[in-house]
PDB file of C-alpha atoms and ligand atoms in Angstrom:
ATOM      1  CA  UNK A  10     -31.206 -18.920  29.938  1.00  0.00           C
ATOM      2  CA  UNK A  11     -30.223 -14.943  29.483  1.00  0.00           C
ATOM      3  CA  UNK A  12     -28.543 -14.879  26.295  1.00  0.00           C
ATOM      4  CA  UNK A  13     -25.114 -13.171  26.296  1.00  0.00           C
ATOM      5  CA  UNK A  14     -25.057 -11.200  23.929  1.00  0.00           C
ATOM      6  CA  UNK A  15     -28.031  -9.910  22.695  1.00  0.00           C
ATOM      7  CA  UNK A  16     -29.073  -9.699  19.266  1.00  0.00           C
ATOM      8  CA  UNK A  17     -29.118  -5.437  20.069  1.00  0.00           C
ATOM      9  CA  UNK A  18     -26.970  -4.776  21.992  1.00  0.00           C
ATOM     10  CA  UNK A  19     -23.439  -2.771  21.186  1.00  0.00           C
ATOM     11  CA  UNK A  20     -21.176  -4.726  19.703  1.00  0.00           C
ATOM     12  CA  UNK A  21     -18.209  -6.601  21.589  1.00  0.00           C
ATOM     13  CA  UNK A  22     -14.735  -7.355  20.048  1.00  0.00           C
ATOM     14  CA  UNK A  23     -13.818 -11.159  20.069  1.00  0.00           C
ATOM     15  CA  UNK A  24      -9.233 -10.988  20.651  1.00  0.00           C
ATOM     16  CA  UNK A  25      -8.137 -13.401  18.719  1.00  0.00           C
ATOM     17  CA  UNK A  26      -5.197 -14.821  21.148  1.00  0.00           C
ATOM     18  CA  UNK A  27      -2.448 -16.597  18.371  1.00  0.00           C
ATOM     19  CA  UNK A  28      -1.525 -20.059  19.543  1.00  0.00           C
ATOM     20  CA  UNK A  29       1.891 -20.131  18.257  1.00  0.00           C
ATOM     21  CA  UNK A  30       1.938 -24.397  17.417  1.00  0.00           C
ATOM     22  CA  UNK A  31       3.761 -26.721  18.937  1.00  0.00           C
ATOM     23  CA  UNK A  32       8.104 -26.645  19.619  1.00  0.00           C
ATOM     24  CA  UNK A  33       9.169 -25.725  22.273  1.00  0.00           C
ATOM     25  CA  UNK A  34      12.391 -25.394  21.890  1.00  0.00           C
ATOM     26  CA  UNK A  35      12.981 -21.854  21.946  1.00  0.00           C
ATOM     27  CA  UNK A  36      11.455 -20.792  26.063  1.00  0.00           C
ATOM     28  CA  UNK A  37       9.731 -24.271  26.963  1.00  0.00           C
ATOM     29  CA  UNK A  38       6.400 -24.194  27.803  1.00  0.00           C
ATOM     30  CA  UNK A  39       5.919 -21.422  30.917  1.00  0.00           C
ATOM     31  CA  UNK A  40       7.691 -18.890  28.155  1.00  0.00           C
ATOM     32  CA  UNK A  41       5.298 -19.664  26.073  1.00  0.00           C
ATOM     33  CA  UNK A  42       2.200 -19.761  28.087  1.00  0.00           C
ATOM     34  CA  UNK A  43       3.561 -16.956  29.825  1.00  0.00           C
ATOM     35  CA  UNK A  44       3.380 -15.014  26.816  1.00  0.00           C
ATOM     36  CA  UNK A  45       0.078 -15.826  25.875  1.00  0.00           C
ATOM     37  CA  UNK A  46      -1.597 -14.469  29.229  1.00  0.00           C
ATOM     38  CA  UNK A  47       0.623 -11.145  28.028  1.00  0.00           C
ATOM     39  CA  UNK A  48      -1.461 -10.140  24.846  1.00  0.00           C
ATOM     40  CA  UNK A  49      -4.793 -11.867  26.575  1.00  0.00           C
ATOM     41  CA  UNK A  50      -3.813  -8.738  29.282  1.00  0.00           C
ATOM     42  CA  UNK A  51      -2.970  -6.606  27.104  1.00  0.00           C
ATOM     43  CA  UNK A  52      -6.135  -6.901  24.352  1.00  0.00           C
ATOM     44  CA  UNK A  53      -8.003  -7.580  27.768  1.00  0.00           C
ATOM     45  CA  UNK A  54      -6.988  -3.756  28.682  1.00  0.00           C
ATOM     46  CA  UNK A  55      -7.525  -2.838  25.449  1.00  0.00           C
ATOM     47  CA  UNK A  56     -10.555  -3.416  25.239  1.00  0.00           C
ATOM     48  CA  UNK A  57     -11.986  -6.843  24.151  1.00  0.00           C
ATOM     49  CA  UNK A  58     -14.690  -8.637  25.633  1.00  0.00           C
ATOM     50  CA  UNK A  59     -14.140 -12.615  24.771  1.00  0.00           C
ATOM     51  CA  UNK A  60     -11.099 -13.425  24.428  1.00  0.00           C
ATOM     52  CA  UNK A  61     -10.907 -16.423  20.776  1.00  0.00           C
ATOM     53  CA  UNK A  62      -8.299 -19.467  21.842  1.00  0.00           C
ATOM     54  CA  UNK A  63      -7.799 -21.849  18.980  1.00  0.00           C
ATOM     55  CA  UNK A  64      -5.622 -24.913  18.313  1.00  0.00           C
ATOM     56  CA  UNK A  65      -6.084 -25.444  14.552  1.00  0.00           C
ATOM     57  CA  UNK A  66      -5.044 -23.712  11.518  1.00  0.00           C
ATOM     58  CA  UNK A  67      -8.092 -23.559   9.595  1.00  0.00           C
ATOM     59  CA  UNK A  68      -6.590 -20.615   6.718  1.00  0.00           C
ATOM     60  CA  UNK A  69      -7.045 -21.980   3.119  1.00  0.00           C
ATOM     61  CA  UNK A  70      -4.699 -25.313   3.230  1.00  0.00           C
ATOM     62  CA  UNK A  71      -3.551 -25.910   5.784  1.00  0.00           C
ATOM     63  CA  UNK A  72      -3.261 -29.794   7.422  1.00  0.00           C
ATOM     64  CA  UNK A  73      -5.398 -31.501   9.970  1.00  0.00           C
ATOM     65  CA  UNK A  74      -3.952 -31.227  13.632  1.00  0.00           C
ATOM     66  CA  UNK A  75      -4.625 -34.078  15.656  1.00  0.00           C
ATOM     67  CA  UNK A  76      -6.619 -33.993  18.229  1.00  0.00           C
ATOM     68  CA  UNK A  77      -3.868 -34.474  21.776  1.00  0.00           C
ATOM     69  CA  UNK A  78      -2.202 -31.772  19.507  1.00  0.00           C
ATOM     70  CA  UNK A  79      -4.980 -29.749  19.818  1.00  0.00           C
ATOM     71  CA  UNK A  80      -5.612 -30.504  22.666  1.00  0.00           C
ATOM     72  CA  UNK A  81      -2.019 -29.754  24.996  1.00  0.00           C
ATOM     73  CA  UNK A  82      -1.774 -26.439  23.009  1.00  0.00           C
ATOM     74  CA  UNK A  83      -5.606 -24.835  24.276  1.00  0.00           C
ATOM     75  CA  UNK A  84      -6.288 -26.443  27.414  1.00  0.00           C
ATOM     76  CA  UNK A  85      -3.463 -24.466  29.557  1.00  0.00           C
ATOM     77  CA  UNK A  86      -3.976 -21.807  28.314  1.00  0.00           C
ATOM     78  CA  UNK A  87      -7.494 -21.730  28.613  1.00  0.00           C
ATOM     79  CA  UNK A  88      -6.384 -23.213  32.204  1.00  0.00           C
ATOM     80  CA  UNK A  89      -4.063 -20.082  32.603  1.00  0.00           C
ATOM     81  CA  UNK A  90      -6.445 -17.011  31.515  1.00  0.00           C
ATOM     82  CA  UNK A  91      -9.235 -18.654  34.066  1.00  0.00           C
ATOM     83  CA  UNK A  92      -6.406 -18.450  36.493  1.00  0.00           C
ATOM     84  CA  UNK A  93      -5.471 -15.141  35.976  1.00  0.00           C
ATOM     85  CA  UNK A  94      -7.827 -12.925  34.588  1.00  0.00           C
ATOM     86  CA  UNK A  95     -11.316 -12.908  34.638  1.00  0.00           C
ATOM     87  CA  UNK A  96     -12.471 -12.091  30.009  1.00  0.00           C
ATOM     88  CA  UNK A  97     -14.925 -14.452  28.612  1.00  0.00           C
ATOM     89  CA  UNK A  98     -13.483 -17.073  26.489  1.00  0.00           C
ATOM     90  CA  UNK A  99     -14.383 -18.879  23.670  1.00  0.00           C
ATOM     91  CA  UNK A 100     -12.973 -22.011  22.062  1.00  0.00           C
ATOM     92  CA  UNK A 101     -11.744 -22.161  18.662  1.00  0.00           C
ATOM     93  CA  UNK A 102     -12.341 -25.464  17.642  1.00  0.00           C
ATOM     94  CA  UNK A 103     -14.996 -28.579  15.179  1.00  0.00           C
ATOM     95  CA  UNK A 104     -13.664 -31.038  17.515  1.00  0.00           C
ATOM     96  CA  UNK A 105     -16.566 -32.905  20.778  1.00  0.00           C
ATOM     97  CA  UNK A 106     -14.064 -33.885  22.696  1.00  0.00           C
ATOM     98  CA  UNK A 107     -11.700 -30.730  22.719  1.00  0.00           C
ATOM     99  CA  UNK A 108     -15.194 -28.394  22.566  1.00  0.00           C
ATOM    100  CA  UNK A 109     -15.608 -30.609  26.259  1.00  0.00           C
ATOM    101  CA  UNK A 110     -12.564 -29.999  27.980  1.00  0.00           C
ATOM    102  CA  UNK A 111     -12.232 -27.020  27.217  1.00  0.00           C
ATOM    103  CA  UNK A 112     -15.720 -25.697  28.702  1.00  0.00           C
ATOM    104  CA  UNK A 113     -14.500 -28.305  31.294  1.00  0.00           C
ATOM    105  CA  UNK A 114     -11.416 -25.909  31.939  1.00  0.00           C
ATOM    106  CA  UNK A 115     -13.566 -23.201  32.247  1.00  0.00           C
ATOM    107  CA  UNK A 116     -14.422 -22.234  29.015  1.00  0.00           C
ATOM    108  CA  UNK A 117     -17.727 -19.891  27.994  1.00  0.00           C
ATOM    109  CA  UNK A 118     -18.401 -19.792  24.331  1.00  0.00           C
ATOM    110  CA  UNK A 119     -18.031 -22.602  21.954  1.00  0.00           C
ATOM    111  CA  UNK A 120     -17.031 -22.023  18.598  1.00  0.00           C
ATOM    112  CA  UNK A 121     -16.913 -23.729  15.905  1.00  0.00           C
ATOM    113  CA  UNK A 122     -16.097 -23.262  11.920  1.00  0.00           C
ATOM    114  CA  UNK A 123     -17.493 -26.345  11.187  1.00  0.00           C
ATOM    115  CA  UNK A 124     -21.453 -25.356  12.728  1.00  0.00           C
ATOM    116  CA  UNK A 125     -20.942 -28.464  15.365  1.00  0.00           C
ATOM    117  CA  UNK A 126     -21.688 -31.073  11.840  1.00  0.00           C
ATOM    118  CA  UNK A 127     -18.351 -33.390  13.111  1.00  0.00           C
ATOM    119  CA  UNK A 128     -18.921 -36.200  15.132  1.00  0.00           C
ATOM    120  CA  UNK A 129     -20.987 -35.688  19.034  1.00  0.00           C
ATOM    121  CA  UNK A 130     -20.401 -32.266  18.551  1.00  0.00           C
ATOM    122  CA  UNK A 131     -23.780 -31.528  18.411  1.00  0.00           C
ATOM    123  CA  UNK A 132     -24.566 -34.029  21.624  1.00  0.00           C
ATOM    124  CA  UNK A 133     -21.703 -32.074  23.358  1.00  0.00           C
ATOM    125  CA  UNK A 134     -22.138 -28.604  23.365  1.00  0.00           C
ATOM    126  CA  UNK A 135     -25.934 -29.453  24.138  1.00  0.00           C
ATOM    127  CA  UNK A 136     -24.677 -30.953  27.597  1.00  0.00           C
ATOM    128  CA  UNK A 137     -21.859 -28.063  27.661  1.00  0.00           C
ATOM    129  CA  UNK A 138     -24.989 -25.323  28.380  1.00  0.00           C
ATOM    130  CA  UNK A 139     -23.202 -22.398  26.884  1.00  0.00           C
ATOM    131  CA  UNK A 140     -23.104 -19.798  24.369  1.00  0.00           C
ATOM    132  CA  UNK A 141     -22.472 -21.570  20.628  1.00  0.00           C
ATOM    133  CA  UNK A 142     -20.815 -19.900  17.041  1.00  0.00           C
ATOM    134  CA  UNK A 143     -22.115 -21.934  13.924  1.00  0.00           C
ATOM    135  CA  UNK A 144     -19.748 -20.356  11.122  1.00  0.00           C
ATOM    136  CA  UNK A 145     -20.410 -21.007   7.350  1.00  0.00           C
ATOM    137  CA  UNK A 146     -18.498 -23.515   5.464  1.00  0.00           C
ATOM    138  CA  UNK A 147     -18.284 -24.034   2.103  1.00  0.00           C
ATOM    139  CA  UNK A 148     -15.900 -27.154   1.402  1.00  0.00           C
ATOM    140  CA  UNK A 149     -13.490 -27.792   3.990  1.00  0.00           C
ATOM    141  CA  UNK A 150     -10.055 -25.894   5.278  1.00  0.00           C
ATOM    142  CA  UNK A 151      -7.889 -27.096   2.405  1.00  0.00           C
ATOM    143  CA  UNK A 152      -9.445 -27.324  -0.802  1.00  0.00           C
ATOM    144  CA  UNK A 153     -12.678 -24.669   0.404  1.00  0.00           C
ATOM    145  CA  UNK A 154     -10.216 -21.412  -1.941  1.00  0.00           C
ATOM    146  CA  UNK A 155     -10.402 -23.497  -4.479  1.00  0.00           C
ATOM    147  CA  UNK A 156     -13.679 -23.369  -6.532  1.00  0.00           C
ATOM    148  CA  UNK A 157     -16.583 -21.784  -3.931  1.00  0.00           C
ATOM    149  CA  UNK A 158     -20.913 -21.714  -5.664  1.00  0.00           C
ATOM    150  CA  UNK A 159     -23.505 -20.542  -4.253  1.00  0.00           C
ATOM    151  CA  UNK A 160     -26.831 -19.920  -6.413  1.00  0.00           C
ATOM    152  CA  UNK A 161     -27.170 -16.867  -3.855  1.00  0.00           C
ATOM    153  CA  UNK A 162     -24.854 -16.146  -1.946  1.00  0.00           C
ATOM    154  CA  UNK A 163     -26.311 -14.826   1.536  1.00  0.00           C
ATOM    155  CA  UNK A 164     -29.722 -17.004   0.602  1.00  0.00           C
ATOM    156  CA  UNK A 165     -27.432 -20.103   0.391  1.00  0.00           C
ATOM    157  CA  UNK A 166     -25.278 -19.237   4.283  1.00  0.00           C
ATOM    158  CA  UNK A 167     -29.024 -17.795   5.097  1.00  0.00           C
ATOM    159  CA  UNK A 168     -30.598 -22.032   4.669  1.00  0.00           C
ATOM    160  CA  UNK A 169     -27.321 -23.522   6.173  1.00  0.00           C
ATOM    161  CA  UNK A 170     -28.248 -21.930   9.271  1.00  0.00           C
ATOM    162  CA  UNK A 171     -31.672 -22.648   8.965  1.00  0.00           C
ATOM    163  CA  UNK A 172     -30.560 -26.287   8.581  1.00  0.00           C
ATOM    164  CA  UNK A 173     -27.971 -26.463  11.501  1.00  0.00           C
ATOM    165  CA  UNK A 174     -29.845 -24.465  13.983  1.00  0.00           C
ATOM    166  CA  UNK A 175     -32.965 -27.264  13.714  1.00  0.00           C
ATOM    167  CA  UNK A 176     -29.976 -29.548  14.570  1.00  0.00           C
ATOM    168  CA  UNK A 177     -29.299 -28.312  17.413  1.00  0.00           C
ATOM    169  CA  UNK A 178     -33.099 -27.390  18.626  1.00  0.00           C
ATOM    170  CA  UNK A 179     -33.669 -30.951  18.055  1.00  0.00           C
ATOM    171  CA  UNK A 180     -30.252 -31.816  20.500  1.00  0.00           C
ATOM    172  CA  UNK A 181     -31.886 -29.437  23.107  1.00  0.00           C
ATOM    173  CA  UNK A 182     -29.850 -26.392  22.501  1.00  0.00           C
ATOM    174  CA  UNK A 183     -31.764 -23.797  23.567  1.00  0.00           C
ATOM    175  CA  UNK A 184     -32.115 -21.419  20.422  1.00  0.00           C
ATOM    176  CA  UNK A 185     -31.123 -18.257  22.955  1.00  0.00           C
ATOM    177  CA  UNK A 186     -27.344 -20.102  23.148  1.00  0.00           C
ATOM    178  CA  UNK A 187     -26.835 -19.803  18.850  1.00  0.00           C
ATOM    179  CA  UNK A 188     -24.284 -16.817  17.444  1.00  0.00           C
ATOM    180  CA  UNK A 189     -24.419 -17.143  14.328  1.00  0.00           C
ATOM    181  CA  UNK A 190     -21.438 -16.170  11.664  1.00  0.00           C
ATOM    182  CA  UNK A 191     -20.729 -16.177   7.601  1.00  0.00           C
ATOM    183  CA  UNK A 192     -17.965 -17.345   8.254  1.00  0.00           C
ATOM    184  CA  UNK A 193     -16.422 -14.729   6.041  1.00  0.00           C
ATOM    185  CA  UNK A 194     -12.898 -16.387   3.758  1.00  0.00           C
ATOM    186  CA  UNK A 195     -14.265 -20.161   4.495  1.00  0.00           C
ATOM    187  CA  UNK A 196     -15.431 -21.570   0.755  1.00  0.00           C
ATOM    188  CA  UNK A 197     -15.950 -17.919  -0.006  1.00  0.00           C
ATOM    189  CA  UNK A 198     -14.606 -15.992  -3.718  1.00  0.00           C
ATOM    190  CA  UNK A 199     -13.500 -11.932  -2.996  1.00  0.00           C
ATOM    191  CA  UNK A 200     -17.229 -10.947  -4.391  1.00  0.00           C
ATOM    192  CA  UNK A 201     -18.839 -13.234  -2.659  1.00  0.00           C
ATOM    193  CA  UNK A 202     -17.084 -12.548   0.817  1.00  0.00           C
ATOM    194  CA  UNK A 203     -18.203  -8.373  -0.270  1.00  0.00           C
ATOM    195  CA  UNK A 204     -20.922  -9.774  -1.289  1.00  0.00           C
ATOM    196  CA  UNK A 205     -21.212 -11.196   2.339  1.00  0.00           C
ATOM    197  CA  UNK A 206     -20.862  -7.688   3.661  1.00  0.00           C
ATOM    198  CA  UNK A 207     -22.780  -5.139   2.105  1.00  0.00           C
ATOM    199  CA  UNK A 208     -26.017  -7.463   3.387  1.00  0.00           C
ATOM    200  CA  UNK A 209     -24.458  -8.268   6.862  1.00  0.00           C
ATOM    201  CA  UNK A 210     -27.776  -6.944   7.839  1.00  0.00           C
ATOM    202  CA  UNK A 211     -29.684  -9.483   6.250  1.00  0.00           C
ATOM    203  CA  UNK A 212     -28.908 -12.366   8.529  1.00  0.00           C
ATOM    204  CA  UNK A 213     -30.425  -9.373  11.641  1.00  0.00           C
ATOM    205  CA  UNK A 214     -33.717 -11.524  10.529  1.00  0.00           C
ATOM    206  CA  UNK A 215     -32.948 -15.195  11.790  1.00  0.00           C
ATOM    207  CA  UNK A 216     -33.029 -12.874  15.044  1.00  0.00           C
ATOM    208  CA  UNK A 217     -29.600 -13.876  17.110  1.00  0.00           C
ATOM    209  CA  UNK A 218     -26.570 -12.110  17.063  1.00  0.00           C
ATOM    210  CA  UNK A 219     -23.963 -12.000  14.699  1.00  0.00           C
ATOM    211  CA  UNK A 220     -20.269 -12.129  14.006  1.00  0.00           C
ATOM    212  CA  UNK A 221     -18.381 -11.233  12.015  1.00  0.00           C
ATOM    213  CA  UNK A 222     -14.540 -12.680  11.469  1.00  0.00           C
ATOM    214  CA  UNK A 223     -12.550 -10.595   8.978  1.00  0.00           C
ATOM    215  CA  UNK A 224      -9.676  -9.642  10.922  1.00  0.00           C
ATOM    216  CA  UNK A 225      -6.474  -9.665   8.250  1.00  0.00           C
ATOM    217  CA  UNK A 226      -8.883 -12.089   5.768  1.00  0.00           C
ATOM    218  CA  UNK A 227      -7.505 -12.435   2.543  1.00  0.00           C
ATOM    219  CA  UNK A 228     -10.745 -10.360   0.973  1.00  0.00           C
ATOM    220  CA  UNK A 229      -8.804  -7.092   2.763  1.00  0.00           C
ATOM    221  CA  UNK A 230      -4.935  -8.403   0.973  1.00  0.00           C
ATOM    222  CA  UNK A 231      -6.268  -9.092  -2.583  1.00  0.00           C
ATOM    223  CA  UNK A 232      -8.290  -5.447  -2.947  1.00  0.00           C
ATOM    224  CA  UNK A 233      -5.381  -4.293  -1.031  1.00  0.00           C
ATOM    225  CA  UNK A 234      -2.307  -6.318  -2.523  1.00  0.00           C
ATOM    226  CA  UNK A 235      -1.428  -6.529   0.528  1.00  0.00           C
ATOM    227  CA  UNK A 236       0.248  -8.646   2.773  1.00  0.00           C
ATOM    228  CA  UNK A 237      -1.072  -9.461   6.542  1.00  0.00           C
ATOM    229  CA  UNK A 238       0.991  -7.550   8.598  1.00  0.00           C
ATOM    230  CA  UNK A 239      -0.176  -4.336   6.727  1.00  0.00           C
ATOM    231  CA  UNK A 240      -3.955  -4.793   6.734  1.00  0.00           C
ATOM    232  CA  UNK A 241      -5.137  -2.735   9.805  1.00  0.00           C
ATOM    233  CA  UNK A 242      -6.463  -0.519   8.414  1.00  0.00           C
ATOM    234  CA  UNK A 243      -8.905  -2.426   5.959  1.00  0.00           C
ATOM    235  CA  UNK A 244      -9.498  -4.530   9.406  1.00  0.00           C
ATOM    236  CA  UNK A 245     -10.763  -2.032  11.005  1.00  0.00           C
ATOM    237  CA  UNK A 246     -12.759  -1.006   8.011  1.00  0.00           C
ATOM    238  CA  UNK A 247     -14.441  -3.805   7.410  1.00  0.00           C
ATOM    239  CA  UNK A 248     -15.101  -3.767  11.596  1.00  0.00           C
ATOM    240  CA  UNK A 249     -16.739  -0.813  11.570  1.00  0.00           C
ATOM    241  CA  UNK A 250     -18.775  -1.697   8.347  1.00  0.00           C
ATOM    242  CA  UNK A 251     -20.266  -5.125  10.451  1.00  0.00           C
ATOM    243  CA  UNK A 252     -20.487  -3.235  13.412  1.00  0.00           C
ATOM    244  CA  UNK A 253     -22.551  -0.340  11.742  1.00  0.00           C
ATOM    245  CA  UNK A 254     -25.267  -2.666  10.080  1.00  0.00           C
ATOM    246  CA  UNK A 255     -25.537  -4.710  13.050  1.00  0.00           C
ATOM    247  CA  UNK A 256     -22.532  -7.289  14.244  1.00  0.00           C
ATOM    248  CA  UNK A 257     -22.794  -7.972  17.188  1.00  0.00           C
ATOM    249  CA  UNK A 258     -18.710  -9.762  18.103  1.00  0.00           C
ATOM    250  CA  UNK A 259     -15.994  -9.098  16.397  1.00  0.00           C
ATOM    251  CA  UNK A 260     -13.363 -11.094  16.506  1.00  0.00           C
ATOM    252  CA  UNK A 261     -10.808  -9.123  15.531  1.00  0.00           C
ATOM    253  CA  UNK A 262      -6.385  -8.876  15.919  1.00  0.00           C
ATOM    254  CA  UNK A 263      -6.063  -5.751  16.864  1.00  0.00           C
ATOM    255  CA  UNK A 264      -8.219  -4.719  19.555  1.00  0.00           C
ATOM    256  CA  UNK A 265      -6.981  -1.442  21.044  1.00  0.00           C
ATOM    257  CA  UNK A 266      -7.511   0.295  16.609  1.00  0.00           C
ATOM    258  CA  UNK A 267     -11.090  -1.769  17.181  1.00  0.00           C
ATOM    259  CA  UNK A 268     -11.848  -0.828  20.150  1.00  0.00           C
ATOM    260  CA  UNK A 269     -11.549   2.941  19.040  1.00  0.00           C
ATOM    261  CA  UNK A 270     -12.899   3.297  15.738  1.00  0.00           C
ATOM    262  CA  UNK A 271     -16.328   1.294  16.450  1.00  0.00           C
ATOM    263  CA  UNK A 272     -17.138   3.751  19.732  1.00  0.00           C
ATOM    264  CA  UNK A 273     -16.909   6.106  17.305  1.00  0.00           C
ATOM    265  CA  UNK A 274     -19.189   4.119  15.268  1.00  0.00           C
ATOM    266  CA  UNK A 275     -21.715   3.596  17.453  1.00  0.00           C
ATOM    267  CA  UNK A 276     -21.702   6.144  19.086  1.00  0.00           C
ATOM    268  CA  UNK A 277     -23.243   8.046  15.332  1.00  0.00           C
ATOM    269  CA  UNK A 278     -25.728   5.482  15.097  1.00  0.00           C
ATOM    270  CA  UNK A 279     -26.539   6.280  18.212  1.00  0.00           C
ATOM    271  CA  UNK A 280     -27.112  10.448  17.299  1.00  0.00           C
ATOM    272  CA  UNK A 281     -28.970   9.425  14.117  1.00  0.00           C
TER     273      UNK A 281
HETATM  274  C1  YH5 B  24     -14.283 -16.140  11.467  1.00  0.00           C
HETATM  275  O1  YH5 B  24     -14.224 -15.507  10.495  1.00  0.00           O
HETATM  276  N1  YH5 B  24     -11.899 -16.922  11.218  1.00  0.00           N
HETATM  277  S1  YH5 B  24     -10.002 -19.231  11.809  1.00  0.00           S
HETATM  278  C2  YH5 B  24      -6.561 -16.131   7.633  1.00  0.00           C
HETATM  279  C3  YH5 B  24      -6.581 -15.177   7.207  1.00  0.00           C
HETATM  280  C4  YH5 B  24      -6.231 -14.078   8.584  1.00  0.00           C
HETATM  281  C5  YH5 B  24      -7.345 -14.480   9.405  1.00  0.00           C
HETATM  282  C6  YH5 B  24      -3.923 -14.227   6.544  1.00  0.00           C
HETATM  283  N2  YH5 B  24     -11.995 -18.809  12.934  1.00  0.00           N
HETATM  284  C7  YH5 B  24     -12.968 -17.824  11.881  1.00  0.00           C
HETATM  285  O2  YH5 B  24      -8.938 -15.927  11.278  1.00  0.00           O
HETATM  286  N3  YH5 B  24     -14.562 -18.046  14.049  1.00  0.00           N
HETATM  287  C8  YH5 B  24     -10.691 -18.186  12.150  1.00  0.00           C
HETATM  288  O3  YH5 B  24      -5.406 -14.665   6.221  1.00  0.00           O
HETATM  289  C9  YH5 B  24     -13.020 -17.876  13.433  1.00  0.00           C
HETATM  290  N4  YH5 B  24     -15.235 -16.511  11.754  1.00  0.00           N
HETATM  291  C10 YH5 B  24     -14.951 -17.452  13.352  1.00  0.00           C
HETATM  292  N5  YH5 B  24     -16.613 -17.787  14.984  1.00  0.00           N
HETATM  293  C11 YH5 B  24      -8.916 -18.013   9.600  1.00  0.00           C
HETATM  294  C12 YH5 B  24      -8.389 -16.753  10.608  1.00  0.00           C
HETATM  295  C13 YH5 B  24      -7.861 -15.695   9.653  1.00  0.00           C
HETATM  296  C14 YH5 B  24      -7.760 -15.857   8.037  1.00  0.00           C
END
């Protein structure tokens, strides 16, 4: 299988679709879908190559979402995007059933913040035969920021990927399907997040495409002492730092601004 994203390719932007949770009390399900579709259309015209759709909140401290609730949030959205637009969709989930139904509904990429460690995920991913992003997380969202510890944050995460890659290969998943992501903010201190960002290049030794997701995260807010709505400049800066070290997919909220910054950064690199 040809890799969708080659490790040496120019970076592409993955736009994050905000899936406002439940309660259609406002305008109902159709208005809800309409708002989401407009958002996707805007991200595509701003230069996003992939749209990331997720129904689970994995922010630090977030509570679990049931399987049915996650399905209700993401499946109609995937179907609607597929009907209206020609863009790759990634499904941000850690649940085997959600992965399966999402791919059956047209999702092109599985994006799992738990690296296919939940029951049934390896099997479903092997059957699905799509690219898979394996993200690293230490602990679980509810408690992961309490006391993250590593011997060597880069080395420990490379060890984790080696184990997960071996588990994938044993299940019949091809190495060419895999994408790795150090998981910024998922069980890492501020310093550990920046050690990862500063050394992102080290992950290139694995020969797999790298996804980097720092957009609007606390690692920006803590340094700049600002709230999510003021993290654009910080987010774009981290995107450029990641892309300059060979990150292949940059997961962001602010597509237009990131695409512009990456164009300048990549054109500069090309003229080295
Ligand atoms: C990721 O890094 N992140 S969901 C906290 C924030 C802002 C944003 C306000 N899914 C990743 O986006 N998938 C998420 O602070 C992801 N890599 C991959 N592959 C968390 C998120 C966020 C959390």
